[in-house]
mmCIF file with all atom_site columns, C-alpha atoms in Angstrom:
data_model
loop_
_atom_site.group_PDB
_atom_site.id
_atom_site.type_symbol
_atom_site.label_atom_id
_atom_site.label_alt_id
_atom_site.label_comp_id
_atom_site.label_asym_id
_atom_site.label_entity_id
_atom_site.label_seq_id
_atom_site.pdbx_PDB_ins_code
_atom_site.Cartn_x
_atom_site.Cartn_y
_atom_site.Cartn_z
_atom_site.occupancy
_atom_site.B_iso_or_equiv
_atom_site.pdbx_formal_charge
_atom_site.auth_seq_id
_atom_site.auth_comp_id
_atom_site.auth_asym_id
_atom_site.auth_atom_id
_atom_site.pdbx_PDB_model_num
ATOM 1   C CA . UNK A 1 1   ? 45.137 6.169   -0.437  1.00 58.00 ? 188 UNK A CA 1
ATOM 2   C CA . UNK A 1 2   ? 45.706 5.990   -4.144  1.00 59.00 ? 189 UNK A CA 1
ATOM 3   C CA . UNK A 1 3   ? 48.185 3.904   -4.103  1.00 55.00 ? 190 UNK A CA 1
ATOM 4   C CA . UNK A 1 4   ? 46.070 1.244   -1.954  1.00 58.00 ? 191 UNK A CA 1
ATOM 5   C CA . UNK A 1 5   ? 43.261 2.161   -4.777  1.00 58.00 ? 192 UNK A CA 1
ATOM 6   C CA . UNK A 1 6   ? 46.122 1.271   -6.956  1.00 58.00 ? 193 UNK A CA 1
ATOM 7   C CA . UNK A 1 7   ? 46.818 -2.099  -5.530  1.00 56.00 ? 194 UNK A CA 1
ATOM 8   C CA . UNK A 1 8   ? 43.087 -3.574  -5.202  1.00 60.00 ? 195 UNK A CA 1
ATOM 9   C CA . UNK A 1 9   ? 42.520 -2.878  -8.657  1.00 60.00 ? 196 UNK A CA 1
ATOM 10  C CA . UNK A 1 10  ? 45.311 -4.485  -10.233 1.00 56.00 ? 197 UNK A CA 1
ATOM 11  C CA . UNK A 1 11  ? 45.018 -7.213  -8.119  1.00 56.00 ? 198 UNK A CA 1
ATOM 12  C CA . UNK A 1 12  ? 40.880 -7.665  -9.516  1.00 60.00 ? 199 UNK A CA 1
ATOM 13  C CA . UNK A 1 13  ? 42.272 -7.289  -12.442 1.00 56.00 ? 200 UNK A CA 1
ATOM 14  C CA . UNK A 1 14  ? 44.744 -9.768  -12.039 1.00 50.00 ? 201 UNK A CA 1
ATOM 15  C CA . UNK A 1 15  ? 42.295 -12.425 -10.158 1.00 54.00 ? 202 UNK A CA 1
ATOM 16  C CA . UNK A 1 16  ? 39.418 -12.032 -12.883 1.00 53.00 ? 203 UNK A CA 1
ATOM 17  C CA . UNK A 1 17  ? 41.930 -12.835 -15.395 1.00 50.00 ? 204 UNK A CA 1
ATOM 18  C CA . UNK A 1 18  ? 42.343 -9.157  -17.190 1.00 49.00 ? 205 UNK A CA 1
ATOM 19  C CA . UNK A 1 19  ? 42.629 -9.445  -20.995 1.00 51.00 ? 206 UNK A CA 1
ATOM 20  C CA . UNK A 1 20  ? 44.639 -12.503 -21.503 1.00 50.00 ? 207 UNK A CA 1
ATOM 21  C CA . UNK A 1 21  ? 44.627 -13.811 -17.917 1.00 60.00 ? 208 UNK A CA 1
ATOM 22  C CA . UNK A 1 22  ? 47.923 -15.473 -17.752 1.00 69.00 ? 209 UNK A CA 1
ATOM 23  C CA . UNK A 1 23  ? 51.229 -15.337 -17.913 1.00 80.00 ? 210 UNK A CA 1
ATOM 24  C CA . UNK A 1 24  ? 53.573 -12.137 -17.687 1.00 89.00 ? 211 UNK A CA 1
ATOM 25  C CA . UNK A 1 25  ? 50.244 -9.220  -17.819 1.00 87.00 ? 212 UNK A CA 1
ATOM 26  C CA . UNK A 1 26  ? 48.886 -9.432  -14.620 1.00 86.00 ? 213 UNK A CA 1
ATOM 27  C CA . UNK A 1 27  ? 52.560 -9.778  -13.155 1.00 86.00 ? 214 UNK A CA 1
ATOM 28  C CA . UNK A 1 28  ? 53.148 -6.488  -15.150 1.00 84.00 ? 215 UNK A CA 1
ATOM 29  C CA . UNK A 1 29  ? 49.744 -4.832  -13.778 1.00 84.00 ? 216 UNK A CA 1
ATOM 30  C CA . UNK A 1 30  ? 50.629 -5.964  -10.159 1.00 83.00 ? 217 UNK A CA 1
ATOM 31  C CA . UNK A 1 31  ? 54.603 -4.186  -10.016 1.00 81.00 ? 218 UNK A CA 1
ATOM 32  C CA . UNK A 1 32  ? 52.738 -1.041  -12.406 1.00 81.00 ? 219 UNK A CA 1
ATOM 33  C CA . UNK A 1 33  ? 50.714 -0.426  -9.067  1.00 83.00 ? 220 UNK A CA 1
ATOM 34  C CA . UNK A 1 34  ? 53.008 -0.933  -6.285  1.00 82.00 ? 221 UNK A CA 1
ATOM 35  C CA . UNK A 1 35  ? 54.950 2.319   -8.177  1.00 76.00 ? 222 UNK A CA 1
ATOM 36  C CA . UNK A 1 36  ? 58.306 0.774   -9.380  1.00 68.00 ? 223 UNK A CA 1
ATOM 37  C CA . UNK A 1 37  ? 61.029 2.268   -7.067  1.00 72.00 ? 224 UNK A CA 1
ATOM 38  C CA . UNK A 1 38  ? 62.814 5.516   -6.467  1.00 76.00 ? 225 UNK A CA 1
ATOM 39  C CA . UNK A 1 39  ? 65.050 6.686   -9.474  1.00 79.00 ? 226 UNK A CA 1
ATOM 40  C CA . UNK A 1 40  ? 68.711 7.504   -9.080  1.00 84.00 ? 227 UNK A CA 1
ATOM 41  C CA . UNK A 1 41  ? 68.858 11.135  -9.740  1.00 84.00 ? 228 UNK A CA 1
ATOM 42  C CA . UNK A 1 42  ? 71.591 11.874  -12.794 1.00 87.00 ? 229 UNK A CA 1
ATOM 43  C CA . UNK A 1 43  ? 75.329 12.183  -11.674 1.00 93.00 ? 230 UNK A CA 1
ATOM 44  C CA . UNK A 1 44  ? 77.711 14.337  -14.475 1.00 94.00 ? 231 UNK A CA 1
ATOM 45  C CA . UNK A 1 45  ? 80.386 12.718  -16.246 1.00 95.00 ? 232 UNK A CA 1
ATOM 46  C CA . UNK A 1 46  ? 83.709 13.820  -15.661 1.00 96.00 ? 233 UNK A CA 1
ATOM 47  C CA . UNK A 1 47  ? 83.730 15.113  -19.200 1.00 97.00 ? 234 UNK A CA 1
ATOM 48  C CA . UNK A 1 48  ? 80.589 17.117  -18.643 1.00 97.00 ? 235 UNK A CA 1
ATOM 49  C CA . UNK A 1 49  ? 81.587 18.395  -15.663 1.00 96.00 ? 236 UNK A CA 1
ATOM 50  C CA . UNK A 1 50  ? 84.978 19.870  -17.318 1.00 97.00 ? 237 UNK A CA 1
ATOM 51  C CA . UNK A 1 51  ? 82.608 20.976  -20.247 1.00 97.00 ? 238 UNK A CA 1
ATOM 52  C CA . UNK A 1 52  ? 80.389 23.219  -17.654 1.00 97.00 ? 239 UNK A CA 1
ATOM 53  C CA . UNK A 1 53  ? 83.565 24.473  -15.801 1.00 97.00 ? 240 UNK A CA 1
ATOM 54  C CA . UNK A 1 54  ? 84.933 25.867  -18.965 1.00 97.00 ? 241 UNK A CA 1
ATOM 55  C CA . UNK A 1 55  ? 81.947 27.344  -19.819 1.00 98.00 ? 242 UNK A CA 1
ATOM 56  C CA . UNK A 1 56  ? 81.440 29.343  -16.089 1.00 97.00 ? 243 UNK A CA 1
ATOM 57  C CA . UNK A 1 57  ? 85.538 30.336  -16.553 1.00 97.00 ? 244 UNK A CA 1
ATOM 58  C CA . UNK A 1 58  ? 84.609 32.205  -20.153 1.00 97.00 ? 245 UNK A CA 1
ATOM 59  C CA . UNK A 1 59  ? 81.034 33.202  -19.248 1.00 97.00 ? 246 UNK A CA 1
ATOM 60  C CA . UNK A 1 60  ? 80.035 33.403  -15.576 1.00 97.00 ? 247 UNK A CA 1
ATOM 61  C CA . UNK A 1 61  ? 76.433 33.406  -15.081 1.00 95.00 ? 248 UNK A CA 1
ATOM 62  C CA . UNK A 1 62  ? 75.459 34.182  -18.751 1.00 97.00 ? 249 UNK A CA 1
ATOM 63  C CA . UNK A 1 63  ? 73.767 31.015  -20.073 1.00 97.00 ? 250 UNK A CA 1
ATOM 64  C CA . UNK A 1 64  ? 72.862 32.858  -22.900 1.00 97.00 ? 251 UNK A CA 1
ATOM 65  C CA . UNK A 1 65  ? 76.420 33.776  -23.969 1.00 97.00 ? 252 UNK A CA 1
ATOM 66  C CA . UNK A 1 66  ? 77.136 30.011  -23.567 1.00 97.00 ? 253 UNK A CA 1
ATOM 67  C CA . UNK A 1 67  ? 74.795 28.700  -25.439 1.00 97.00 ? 254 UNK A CA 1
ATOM 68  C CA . UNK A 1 68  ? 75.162 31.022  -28.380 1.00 97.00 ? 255 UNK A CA 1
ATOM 69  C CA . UNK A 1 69  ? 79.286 29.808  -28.092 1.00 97.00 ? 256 UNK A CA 1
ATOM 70  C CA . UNK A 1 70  ? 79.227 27.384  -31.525 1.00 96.00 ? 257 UNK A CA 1
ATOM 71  C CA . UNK A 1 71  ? 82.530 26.433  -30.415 1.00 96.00 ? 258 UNK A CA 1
ATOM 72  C CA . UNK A 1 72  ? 81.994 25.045  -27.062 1.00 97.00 ? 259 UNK A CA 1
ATOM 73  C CA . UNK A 1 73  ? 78.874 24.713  -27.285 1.00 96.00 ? 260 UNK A CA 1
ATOM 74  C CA . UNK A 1 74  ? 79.061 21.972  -30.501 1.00 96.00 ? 261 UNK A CA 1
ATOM 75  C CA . UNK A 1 75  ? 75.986 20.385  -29.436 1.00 95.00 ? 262 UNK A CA 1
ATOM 76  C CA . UNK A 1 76  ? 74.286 23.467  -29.302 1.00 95.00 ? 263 UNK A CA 1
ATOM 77  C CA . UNK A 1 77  ? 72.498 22.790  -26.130 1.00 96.00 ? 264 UNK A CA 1
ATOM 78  C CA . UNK A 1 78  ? 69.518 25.083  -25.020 1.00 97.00 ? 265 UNK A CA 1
ATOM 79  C CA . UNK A 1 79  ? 69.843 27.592  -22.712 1.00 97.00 ? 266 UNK A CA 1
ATOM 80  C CA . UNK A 1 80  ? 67.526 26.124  -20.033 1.00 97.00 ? 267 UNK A CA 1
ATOM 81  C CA . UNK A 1 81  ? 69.829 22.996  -20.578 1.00 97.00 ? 268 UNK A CA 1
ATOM 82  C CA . UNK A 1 82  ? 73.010 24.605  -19.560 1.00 98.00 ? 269 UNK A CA 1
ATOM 83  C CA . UNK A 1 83  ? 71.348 26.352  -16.628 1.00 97.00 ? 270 UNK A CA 1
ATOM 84  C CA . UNK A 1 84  ? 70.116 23.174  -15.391 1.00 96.00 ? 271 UNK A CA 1
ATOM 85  C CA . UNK A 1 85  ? 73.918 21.330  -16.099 1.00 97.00 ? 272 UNK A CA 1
ATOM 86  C CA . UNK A 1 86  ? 75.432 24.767  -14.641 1.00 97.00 ? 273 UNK A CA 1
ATOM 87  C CA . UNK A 1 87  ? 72.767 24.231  -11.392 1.00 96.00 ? 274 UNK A CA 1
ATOM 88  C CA . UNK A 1 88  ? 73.831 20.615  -11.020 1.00 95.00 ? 275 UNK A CA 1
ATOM 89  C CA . UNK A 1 89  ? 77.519 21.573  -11.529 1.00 95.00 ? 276 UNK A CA 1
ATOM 90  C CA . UNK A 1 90  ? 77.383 23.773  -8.735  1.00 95.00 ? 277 UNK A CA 1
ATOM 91  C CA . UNK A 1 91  ? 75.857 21.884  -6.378  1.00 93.00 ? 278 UNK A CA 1
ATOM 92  C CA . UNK A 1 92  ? 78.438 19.027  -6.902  1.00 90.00 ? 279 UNK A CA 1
ATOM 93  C CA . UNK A 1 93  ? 80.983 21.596  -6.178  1.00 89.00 ? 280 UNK A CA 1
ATOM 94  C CA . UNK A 1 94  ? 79.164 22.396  -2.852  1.00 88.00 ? 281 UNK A CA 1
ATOM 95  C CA . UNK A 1 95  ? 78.742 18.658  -1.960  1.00 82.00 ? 282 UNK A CA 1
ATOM 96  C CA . UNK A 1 96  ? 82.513 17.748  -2.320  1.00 82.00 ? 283 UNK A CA 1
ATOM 97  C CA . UNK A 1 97  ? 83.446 21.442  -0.291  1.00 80.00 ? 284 UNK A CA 1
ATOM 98  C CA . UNK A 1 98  ? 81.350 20.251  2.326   1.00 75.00 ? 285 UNK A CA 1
ATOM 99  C CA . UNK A 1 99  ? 82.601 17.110  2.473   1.00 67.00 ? 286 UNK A CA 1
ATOM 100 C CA . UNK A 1 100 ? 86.643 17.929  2.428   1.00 54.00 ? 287 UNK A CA 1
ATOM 101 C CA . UNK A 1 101 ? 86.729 19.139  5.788   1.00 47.00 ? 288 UNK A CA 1
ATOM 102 C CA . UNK A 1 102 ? 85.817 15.465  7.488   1.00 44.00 ? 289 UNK A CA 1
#
């Protein structure tokens, strides 16, 4: 695989010494290939989400609307930013319906 591709390369580059040779820069080339880790996906502050629920009361489903609103929109976020906000908004909402029930 790549990855494995990945892996034997930075580890020839580590064993013929790379640029310097020592210290932190083969370290550095060795966690580069082995891909870092999985990333936390972004959680909504508490202030956002009351930002995105005021904005869905006044407008619904128009993003446009919302993001032509100078007033409540201050920032003046894009549309596709408030779509994606709205989108993650929503699905919170799902996640804690699902979960009131247990």
């Amino acid at each position: 695989s790549q990855v494995a591709m990945r892996r034997e390369s930075a580890a020839d580059y580590a064993v013929s010494g790379g640029e310097e040779g020592t210290g932190v820069v083969p370290e550095l080339v060795m966690q580069a290939a082995m891909g870092g880790g999985k990333k936390r996906p972004r959680k909504q502050s508490k202030r956002e989400e009351e930002w995105v629920e005021q904005l869905v009361a006044r407008y619904g489903e128009d993003v446009g609307q919302m993001a032509r609103d100078r007033k409540m929109n201050p920032m003046q976020q894009s549309e596709g930013d408030i779509g994606r906000r709205v989108r993650m908004w929503k699905e919170g909402r799902r996640k804690i319906g699902d979960g009131a029930g247990e």
